[in-house]
PDB file of C-alpha atoms in Angstrom:
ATOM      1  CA  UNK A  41      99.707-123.498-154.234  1.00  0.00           C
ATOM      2  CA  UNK A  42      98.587-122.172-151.058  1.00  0.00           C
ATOM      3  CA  UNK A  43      99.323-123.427-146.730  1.00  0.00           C
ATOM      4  CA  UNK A  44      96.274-124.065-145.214  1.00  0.00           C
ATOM      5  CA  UNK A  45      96.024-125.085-141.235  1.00  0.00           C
ATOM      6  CA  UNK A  46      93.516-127.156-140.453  1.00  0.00           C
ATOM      7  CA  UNK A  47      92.232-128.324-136.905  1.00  0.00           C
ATOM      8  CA  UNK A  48      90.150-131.171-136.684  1.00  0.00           C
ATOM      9  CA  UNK A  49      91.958-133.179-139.206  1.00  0.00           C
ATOM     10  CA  UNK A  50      91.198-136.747-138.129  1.00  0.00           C
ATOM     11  CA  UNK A  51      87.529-137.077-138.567  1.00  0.00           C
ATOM     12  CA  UNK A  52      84.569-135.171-140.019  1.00  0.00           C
ATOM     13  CA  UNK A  53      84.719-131.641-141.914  1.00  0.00           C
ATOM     14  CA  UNK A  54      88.173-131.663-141.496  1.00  0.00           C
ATOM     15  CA  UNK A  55      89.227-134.528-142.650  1.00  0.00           C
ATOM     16  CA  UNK A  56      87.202-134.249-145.718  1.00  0.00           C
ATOM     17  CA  UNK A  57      88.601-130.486-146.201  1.00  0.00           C
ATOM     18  CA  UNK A  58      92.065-131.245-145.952  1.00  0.00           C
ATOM     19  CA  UNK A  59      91.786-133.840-148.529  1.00  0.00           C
ATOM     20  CA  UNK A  60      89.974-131.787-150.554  1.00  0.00           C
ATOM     21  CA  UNK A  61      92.495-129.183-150.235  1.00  0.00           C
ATOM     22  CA  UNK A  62      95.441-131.643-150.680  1.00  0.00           C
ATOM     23  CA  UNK A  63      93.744-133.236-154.167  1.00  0.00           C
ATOM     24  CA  UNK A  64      94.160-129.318-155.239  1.00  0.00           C
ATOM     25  CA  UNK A  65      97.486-129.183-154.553  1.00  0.00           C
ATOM     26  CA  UNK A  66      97.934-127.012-151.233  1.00  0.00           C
ATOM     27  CA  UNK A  67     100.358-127.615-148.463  1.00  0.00           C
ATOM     28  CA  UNK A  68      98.075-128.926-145.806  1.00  0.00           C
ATOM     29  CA  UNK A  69      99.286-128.084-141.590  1.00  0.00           C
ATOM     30  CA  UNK A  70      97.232-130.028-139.772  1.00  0.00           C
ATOM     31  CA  UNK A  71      96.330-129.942-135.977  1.00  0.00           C
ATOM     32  CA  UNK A  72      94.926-133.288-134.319  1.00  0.00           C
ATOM     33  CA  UNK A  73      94.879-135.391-131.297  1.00  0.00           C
ATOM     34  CA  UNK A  74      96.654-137.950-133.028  1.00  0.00           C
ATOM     35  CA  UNK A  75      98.646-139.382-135.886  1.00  0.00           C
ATOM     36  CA  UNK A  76      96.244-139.145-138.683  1.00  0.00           C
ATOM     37  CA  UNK A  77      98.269-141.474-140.412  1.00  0.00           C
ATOM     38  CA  UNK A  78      96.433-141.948-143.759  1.00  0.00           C
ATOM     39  CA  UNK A  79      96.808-137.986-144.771  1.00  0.00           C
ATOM     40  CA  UNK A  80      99.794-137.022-146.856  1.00  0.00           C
ATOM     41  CA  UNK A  81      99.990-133.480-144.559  1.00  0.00           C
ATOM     42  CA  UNK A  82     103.156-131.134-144.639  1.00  0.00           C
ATOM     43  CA  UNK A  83     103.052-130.760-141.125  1.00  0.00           C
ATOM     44  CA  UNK A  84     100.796-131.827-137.706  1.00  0.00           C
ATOM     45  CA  UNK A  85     100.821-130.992-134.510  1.00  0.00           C
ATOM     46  CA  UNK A  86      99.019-133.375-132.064  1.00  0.00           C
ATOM     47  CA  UNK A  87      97.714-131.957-129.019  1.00  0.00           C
ATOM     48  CA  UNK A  88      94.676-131.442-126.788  1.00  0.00           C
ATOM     49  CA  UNK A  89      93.211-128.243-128.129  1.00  0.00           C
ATOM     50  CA  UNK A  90      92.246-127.179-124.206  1.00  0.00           C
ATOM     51  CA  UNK A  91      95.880-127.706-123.195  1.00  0.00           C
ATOM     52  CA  UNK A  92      96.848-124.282-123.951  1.00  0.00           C
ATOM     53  CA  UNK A  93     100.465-124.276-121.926  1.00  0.00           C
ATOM     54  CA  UNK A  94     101.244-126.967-124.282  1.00  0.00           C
ATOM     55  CA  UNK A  95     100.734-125.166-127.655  1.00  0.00           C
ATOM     56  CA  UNK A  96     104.278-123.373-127.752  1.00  0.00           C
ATOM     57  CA  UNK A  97     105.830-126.807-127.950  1.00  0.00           C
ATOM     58  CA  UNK A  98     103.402-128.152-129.704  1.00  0.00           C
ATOM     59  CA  UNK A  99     103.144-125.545-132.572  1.00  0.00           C
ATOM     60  CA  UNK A 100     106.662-125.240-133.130  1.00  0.00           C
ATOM     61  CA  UNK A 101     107.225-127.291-136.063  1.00  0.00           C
ATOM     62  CA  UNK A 102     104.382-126.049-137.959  1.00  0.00           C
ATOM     63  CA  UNK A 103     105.604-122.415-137.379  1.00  0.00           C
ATOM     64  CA  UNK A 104     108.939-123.282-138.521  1.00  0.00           C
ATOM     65  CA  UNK A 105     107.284-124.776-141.463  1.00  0.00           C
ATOM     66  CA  UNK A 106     106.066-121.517-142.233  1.00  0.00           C
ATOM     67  CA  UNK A 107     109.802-119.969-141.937  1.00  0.00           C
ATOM     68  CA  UNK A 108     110.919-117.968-144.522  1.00  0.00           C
ATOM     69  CA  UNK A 109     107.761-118.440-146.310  1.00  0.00           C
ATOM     70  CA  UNK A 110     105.168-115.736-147.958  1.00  0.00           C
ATOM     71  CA  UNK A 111     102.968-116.887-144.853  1.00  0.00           C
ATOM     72  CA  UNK A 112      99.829-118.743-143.989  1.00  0.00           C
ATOM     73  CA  UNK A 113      96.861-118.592-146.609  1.00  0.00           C
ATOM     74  CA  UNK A 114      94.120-119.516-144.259  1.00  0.00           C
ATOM     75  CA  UNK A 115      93.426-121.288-140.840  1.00  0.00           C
ATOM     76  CA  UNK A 116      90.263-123.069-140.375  1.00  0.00           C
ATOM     77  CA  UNK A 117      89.363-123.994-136.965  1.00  0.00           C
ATOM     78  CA  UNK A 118      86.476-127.293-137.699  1.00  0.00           C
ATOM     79  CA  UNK A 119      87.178-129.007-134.300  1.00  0.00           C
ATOM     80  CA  UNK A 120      84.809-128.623-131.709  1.00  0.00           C
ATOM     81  CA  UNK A 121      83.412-129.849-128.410  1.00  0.00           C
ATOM     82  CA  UNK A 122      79.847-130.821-127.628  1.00  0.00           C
ATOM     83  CA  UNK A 123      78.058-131.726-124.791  1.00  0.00           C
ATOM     84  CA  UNK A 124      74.323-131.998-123.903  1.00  0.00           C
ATOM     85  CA  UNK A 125      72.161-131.630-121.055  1.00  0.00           C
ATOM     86  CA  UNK A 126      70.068-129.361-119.261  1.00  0.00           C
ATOM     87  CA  UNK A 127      72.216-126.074-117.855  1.00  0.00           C
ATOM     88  CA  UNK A 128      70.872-127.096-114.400  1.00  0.00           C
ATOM     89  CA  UNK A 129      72.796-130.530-115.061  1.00  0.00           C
ATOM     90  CA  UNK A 130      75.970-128.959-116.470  1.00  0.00           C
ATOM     91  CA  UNK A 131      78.263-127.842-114.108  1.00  0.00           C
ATOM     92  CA  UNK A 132      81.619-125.374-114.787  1.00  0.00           C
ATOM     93  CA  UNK A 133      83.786-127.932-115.881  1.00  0.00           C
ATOM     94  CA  UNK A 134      81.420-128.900-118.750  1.00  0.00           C
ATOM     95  CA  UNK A 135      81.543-125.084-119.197  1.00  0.00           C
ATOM     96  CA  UNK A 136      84.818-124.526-119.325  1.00  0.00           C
ATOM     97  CA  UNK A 137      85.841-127.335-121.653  1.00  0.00           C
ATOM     98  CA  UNK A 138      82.772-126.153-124.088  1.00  0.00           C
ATOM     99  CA  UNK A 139      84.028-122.510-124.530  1.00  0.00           C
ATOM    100  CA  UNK A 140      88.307-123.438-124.306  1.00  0.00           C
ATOM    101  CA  UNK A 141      87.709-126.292-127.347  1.00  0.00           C
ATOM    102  CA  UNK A 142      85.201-123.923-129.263  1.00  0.00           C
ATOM    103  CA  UNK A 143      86.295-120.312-128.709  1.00  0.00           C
ATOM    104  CA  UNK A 144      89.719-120.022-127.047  1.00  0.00           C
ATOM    105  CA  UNK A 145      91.450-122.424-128.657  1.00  0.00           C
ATOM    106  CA  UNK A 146      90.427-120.631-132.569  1.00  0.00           C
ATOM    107  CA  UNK A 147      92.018-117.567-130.525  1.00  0.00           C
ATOM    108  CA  UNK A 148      95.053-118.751-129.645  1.00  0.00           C
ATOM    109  CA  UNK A 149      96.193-120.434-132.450  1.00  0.00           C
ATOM    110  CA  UNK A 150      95.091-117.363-134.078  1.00  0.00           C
ATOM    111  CA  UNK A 151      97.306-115.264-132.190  1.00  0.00           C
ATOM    112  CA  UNK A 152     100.400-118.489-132.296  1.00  0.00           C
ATOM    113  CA  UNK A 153     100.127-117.964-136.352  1.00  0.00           C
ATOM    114  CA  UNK A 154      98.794-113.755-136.794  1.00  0.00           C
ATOM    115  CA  UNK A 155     102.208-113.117-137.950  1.00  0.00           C
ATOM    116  CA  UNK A 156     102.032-115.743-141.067  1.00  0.00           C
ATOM    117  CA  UNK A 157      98.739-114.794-141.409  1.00  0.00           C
ATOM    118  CA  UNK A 158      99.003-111.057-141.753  1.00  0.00           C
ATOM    119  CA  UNK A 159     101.652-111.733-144.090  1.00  0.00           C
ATOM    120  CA  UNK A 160      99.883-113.628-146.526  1.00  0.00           C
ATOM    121  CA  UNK A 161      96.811-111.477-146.013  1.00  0.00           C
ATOM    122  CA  UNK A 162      95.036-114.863-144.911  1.00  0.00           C
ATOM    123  CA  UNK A 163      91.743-116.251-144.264  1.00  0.00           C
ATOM    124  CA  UNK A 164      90.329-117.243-141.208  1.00  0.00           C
ATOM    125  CA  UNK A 165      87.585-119.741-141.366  1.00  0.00           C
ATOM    126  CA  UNK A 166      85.304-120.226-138.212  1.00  0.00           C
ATOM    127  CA  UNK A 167      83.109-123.103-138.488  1.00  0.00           C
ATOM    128  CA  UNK A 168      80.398-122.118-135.931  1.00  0.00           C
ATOM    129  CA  UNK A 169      76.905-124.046-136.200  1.00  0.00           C
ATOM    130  CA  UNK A 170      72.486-122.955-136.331  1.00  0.00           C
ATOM    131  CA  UNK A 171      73.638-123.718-132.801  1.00  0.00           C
ATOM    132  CA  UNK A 172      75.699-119.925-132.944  1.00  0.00           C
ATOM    133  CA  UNK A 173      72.436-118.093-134.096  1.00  0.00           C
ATOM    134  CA  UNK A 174      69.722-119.795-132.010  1.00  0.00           C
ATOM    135  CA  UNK A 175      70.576-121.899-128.473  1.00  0.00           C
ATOM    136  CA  UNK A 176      67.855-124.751-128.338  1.00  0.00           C
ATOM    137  CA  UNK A 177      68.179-127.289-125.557  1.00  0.00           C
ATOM    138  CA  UNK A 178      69.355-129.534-124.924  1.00  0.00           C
ATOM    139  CA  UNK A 179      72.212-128.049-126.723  1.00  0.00           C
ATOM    140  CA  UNK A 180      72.633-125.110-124.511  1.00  0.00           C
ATOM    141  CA  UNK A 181      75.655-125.018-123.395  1.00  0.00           C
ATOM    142  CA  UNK A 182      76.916-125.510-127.077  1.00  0.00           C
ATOM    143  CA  UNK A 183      74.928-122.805-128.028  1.00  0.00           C
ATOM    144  CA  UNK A 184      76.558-120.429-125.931  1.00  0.00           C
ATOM    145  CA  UNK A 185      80.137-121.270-126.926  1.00  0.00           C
ATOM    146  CA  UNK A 186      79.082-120.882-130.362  1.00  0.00           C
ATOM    147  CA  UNK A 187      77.896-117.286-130.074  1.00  0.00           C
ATOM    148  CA  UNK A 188      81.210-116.749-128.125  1.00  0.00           C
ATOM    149  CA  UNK A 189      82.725-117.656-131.170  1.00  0.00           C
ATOM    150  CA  UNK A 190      80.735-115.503-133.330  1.00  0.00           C
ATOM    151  CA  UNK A 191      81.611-112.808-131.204  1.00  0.00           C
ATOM    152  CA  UNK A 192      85.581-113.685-131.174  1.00  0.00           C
ATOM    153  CA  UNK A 193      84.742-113.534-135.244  1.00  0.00           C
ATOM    154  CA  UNK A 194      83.140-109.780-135.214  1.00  0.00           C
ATOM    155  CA  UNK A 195      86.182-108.798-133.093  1.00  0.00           C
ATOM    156  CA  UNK A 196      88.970-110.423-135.114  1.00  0.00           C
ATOM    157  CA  UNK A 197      87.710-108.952-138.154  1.00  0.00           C
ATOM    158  CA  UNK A 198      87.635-105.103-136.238  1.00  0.00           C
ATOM    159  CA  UNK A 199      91.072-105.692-135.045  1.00  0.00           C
ATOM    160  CA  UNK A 200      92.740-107.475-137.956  1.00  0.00           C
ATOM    161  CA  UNK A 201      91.468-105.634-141.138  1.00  0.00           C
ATOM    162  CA  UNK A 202      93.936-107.214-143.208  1.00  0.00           C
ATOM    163  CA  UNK A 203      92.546-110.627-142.596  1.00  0.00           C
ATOM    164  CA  UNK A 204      89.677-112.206-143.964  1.00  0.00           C
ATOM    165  CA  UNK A 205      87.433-113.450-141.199  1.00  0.00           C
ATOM    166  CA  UNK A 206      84.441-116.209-142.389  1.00  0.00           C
ATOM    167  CA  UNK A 207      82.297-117.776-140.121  1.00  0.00           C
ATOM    168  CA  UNK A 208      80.591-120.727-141.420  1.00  0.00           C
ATOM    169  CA  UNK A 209      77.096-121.743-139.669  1.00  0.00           C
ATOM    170  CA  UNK A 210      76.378-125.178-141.273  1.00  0.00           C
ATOM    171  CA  UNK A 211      72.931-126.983-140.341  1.00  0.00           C
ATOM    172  CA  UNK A 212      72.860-130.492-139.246  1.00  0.00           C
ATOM    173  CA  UNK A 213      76.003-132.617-140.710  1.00  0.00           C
ATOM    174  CA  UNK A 214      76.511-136.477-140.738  1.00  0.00           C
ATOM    175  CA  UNK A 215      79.395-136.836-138.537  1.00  0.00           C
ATOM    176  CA  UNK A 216      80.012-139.030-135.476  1.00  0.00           C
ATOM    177  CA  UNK A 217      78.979-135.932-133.214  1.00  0.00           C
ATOM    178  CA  UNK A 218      75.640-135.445-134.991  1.00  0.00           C
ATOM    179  CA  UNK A 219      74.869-139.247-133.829  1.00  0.00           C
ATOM    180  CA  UNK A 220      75.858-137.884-130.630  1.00  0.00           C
ATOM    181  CA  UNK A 221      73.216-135.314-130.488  1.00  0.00           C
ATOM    182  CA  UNK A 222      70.594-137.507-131.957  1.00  0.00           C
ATOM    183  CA  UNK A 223      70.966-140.186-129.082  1.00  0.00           C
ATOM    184  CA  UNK A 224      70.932-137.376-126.834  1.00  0.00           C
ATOM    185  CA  UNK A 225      67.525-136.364-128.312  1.00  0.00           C
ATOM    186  CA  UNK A 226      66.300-139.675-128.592  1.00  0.00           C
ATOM    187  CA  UNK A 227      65.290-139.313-132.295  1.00  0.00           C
ATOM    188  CA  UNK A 228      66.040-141.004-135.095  1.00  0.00           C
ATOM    189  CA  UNK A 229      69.304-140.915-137.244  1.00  0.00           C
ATOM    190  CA  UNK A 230      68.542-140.752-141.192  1.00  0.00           C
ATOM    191  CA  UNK A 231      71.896-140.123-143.213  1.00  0.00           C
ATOM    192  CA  UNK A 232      69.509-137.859-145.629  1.00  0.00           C
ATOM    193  CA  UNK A 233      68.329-135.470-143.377  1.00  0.00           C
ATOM    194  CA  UNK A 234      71.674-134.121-142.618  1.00  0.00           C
ATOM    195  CA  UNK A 235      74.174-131.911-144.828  1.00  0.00           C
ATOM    196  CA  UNK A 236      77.005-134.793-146.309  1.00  0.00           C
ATOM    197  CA  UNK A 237      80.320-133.487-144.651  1.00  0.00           C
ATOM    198  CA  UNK A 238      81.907-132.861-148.726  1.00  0.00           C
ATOM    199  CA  UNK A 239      79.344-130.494-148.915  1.00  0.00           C
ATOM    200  CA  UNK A 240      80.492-128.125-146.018  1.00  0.00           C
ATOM    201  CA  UNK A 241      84.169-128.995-146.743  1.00  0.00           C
ATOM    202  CA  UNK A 242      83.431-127.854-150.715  1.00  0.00           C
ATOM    203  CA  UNK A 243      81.589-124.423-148.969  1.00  0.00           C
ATOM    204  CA  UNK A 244      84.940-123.606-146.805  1.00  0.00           C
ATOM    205  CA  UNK A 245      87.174-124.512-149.905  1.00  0.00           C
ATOM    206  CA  UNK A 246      85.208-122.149-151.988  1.00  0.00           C
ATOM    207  CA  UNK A 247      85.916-119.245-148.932  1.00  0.00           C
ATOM    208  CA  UNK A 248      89.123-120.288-148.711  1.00  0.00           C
ATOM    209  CA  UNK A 249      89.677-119.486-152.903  1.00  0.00           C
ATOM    210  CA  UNK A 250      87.979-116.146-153.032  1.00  0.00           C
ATOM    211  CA  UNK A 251      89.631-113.468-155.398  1.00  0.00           C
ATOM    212  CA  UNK A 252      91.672-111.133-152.972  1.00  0.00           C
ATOM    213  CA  UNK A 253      88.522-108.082-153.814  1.00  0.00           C
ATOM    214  CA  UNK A 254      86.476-110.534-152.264  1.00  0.00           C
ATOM    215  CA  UNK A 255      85.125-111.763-148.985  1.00  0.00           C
ATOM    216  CA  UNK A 256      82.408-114.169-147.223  1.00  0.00           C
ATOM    217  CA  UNK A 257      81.731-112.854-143.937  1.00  0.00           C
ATOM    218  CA  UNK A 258      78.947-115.345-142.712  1.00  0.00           C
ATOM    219  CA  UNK A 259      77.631-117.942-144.772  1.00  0.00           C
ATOM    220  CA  UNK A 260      74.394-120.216-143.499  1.00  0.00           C
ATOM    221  CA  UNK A 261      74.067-123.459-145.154  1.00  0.00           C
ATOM    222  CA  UNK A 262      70.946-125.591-144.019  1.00  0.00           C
ATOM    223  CA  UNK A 263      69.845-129.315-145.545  1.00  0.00           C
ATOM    224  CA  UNK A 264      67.562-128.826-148.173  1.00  0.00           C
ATOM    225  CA  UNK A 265      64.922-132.174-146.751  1.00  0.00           C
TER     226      UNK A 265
END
């Protein structure tokens, strides 16, 4: 049995990955805005990822969770932000709250939980997006946080050889924010054209349950339609 922390747990990839991960028997930490009332987790914190003061207090009884035990197995950051628009339209507060929920936020609760993950020799998960390795409006702004992110991953896994350090660049999934981006592109939404979230969650479990000789730097999944 491993302890997973999860962010993100209330809807989409993350929701489907921590009850994946909680059918396989793992102690599940998860971090929402919310109650997510309908997951049997061993711990949540509820907070709003860009209120970074507020993580101390908030964190603290997922850390003591960890107390006295062999340490964290993995973190997987699958929350993100998303807004889109034209960069002449998008001013610094869009900006700001793009890179804080996307980038900053996977580093600091990195840094809140490096001690339980160094000790377990853990596994950081990143899930970026095709947005992280080619900016296409009118997801710009997205873009950009996302190869912030992909930078934050080449540095963490410099600075932190001990850890395992995945980034995860899944195509188009069929979540609530892909309907987002498809009214914002004024196309069509077809359910088959996009990657089913079980099928990302199933790709980050699989990371997540390498042999210890073994690691998954970047992994690019795309639909196949």
């Amino acid at each position: 049995m491993a302890t997973y922390l999860i962010t993100g747990v209330s809807r989409g990839v993350g929701n489907v990955l921590a009850r994946m991960l909680l059918d396989q028997g793992h102690r599940i930490l998860g971090v929402a805005r919310g109650p997510v009332p309908d997951l049997a987790l061993t711990g949540l914190a509820t907070l709003e990822l860009t209120d970074f003061d507020g993580y101390p207090a908030a964190l603290a009884g997922l850390l003591a969770e960890l107390d006295g035990s062999a340490g964290l197995d993995g973190l997987v950051h699958c929350a993100g932000a998303l807004r889109a628009g034209q960069l002449a339209e998008q001013d610094s507060a869009v900006l700001t709250e793009l890179f804080a929920t996307n980038v900053t936020a996977a580093a600091e609760l990195v840094r809140h939980f490096l001690t339980a993950l160094r000790a377990a020799r853990g596994t950081v998960v990143l899930v970026n997006s095709g947005s992280g390795l080619a900016v296409r409006p009118p997801l710009s702004a997205y873009g950009m946080s996302k190869f912030a992110l992909r930078g934050y991953a080449d540095a963490l896994r410099q600075e932190e050889p001990a850890l395992r350090v995945s980034t995860i660049y899944p195509g188009r999934i069929d979540t609530a924010m892909q309907q987002e981006v498809r009214a914002a592109e004024a196309g069509d939404y077809q359910v088959a054209d996009y990657l089913r979230p079980e099928t990302v969650a199933g790709l980050i479990a699989t990371v997540l349950a390498l042999p210890a000789d073994a690691t998954v730097t970047e992994l690019t999944v795309r639909p196949r339609s």
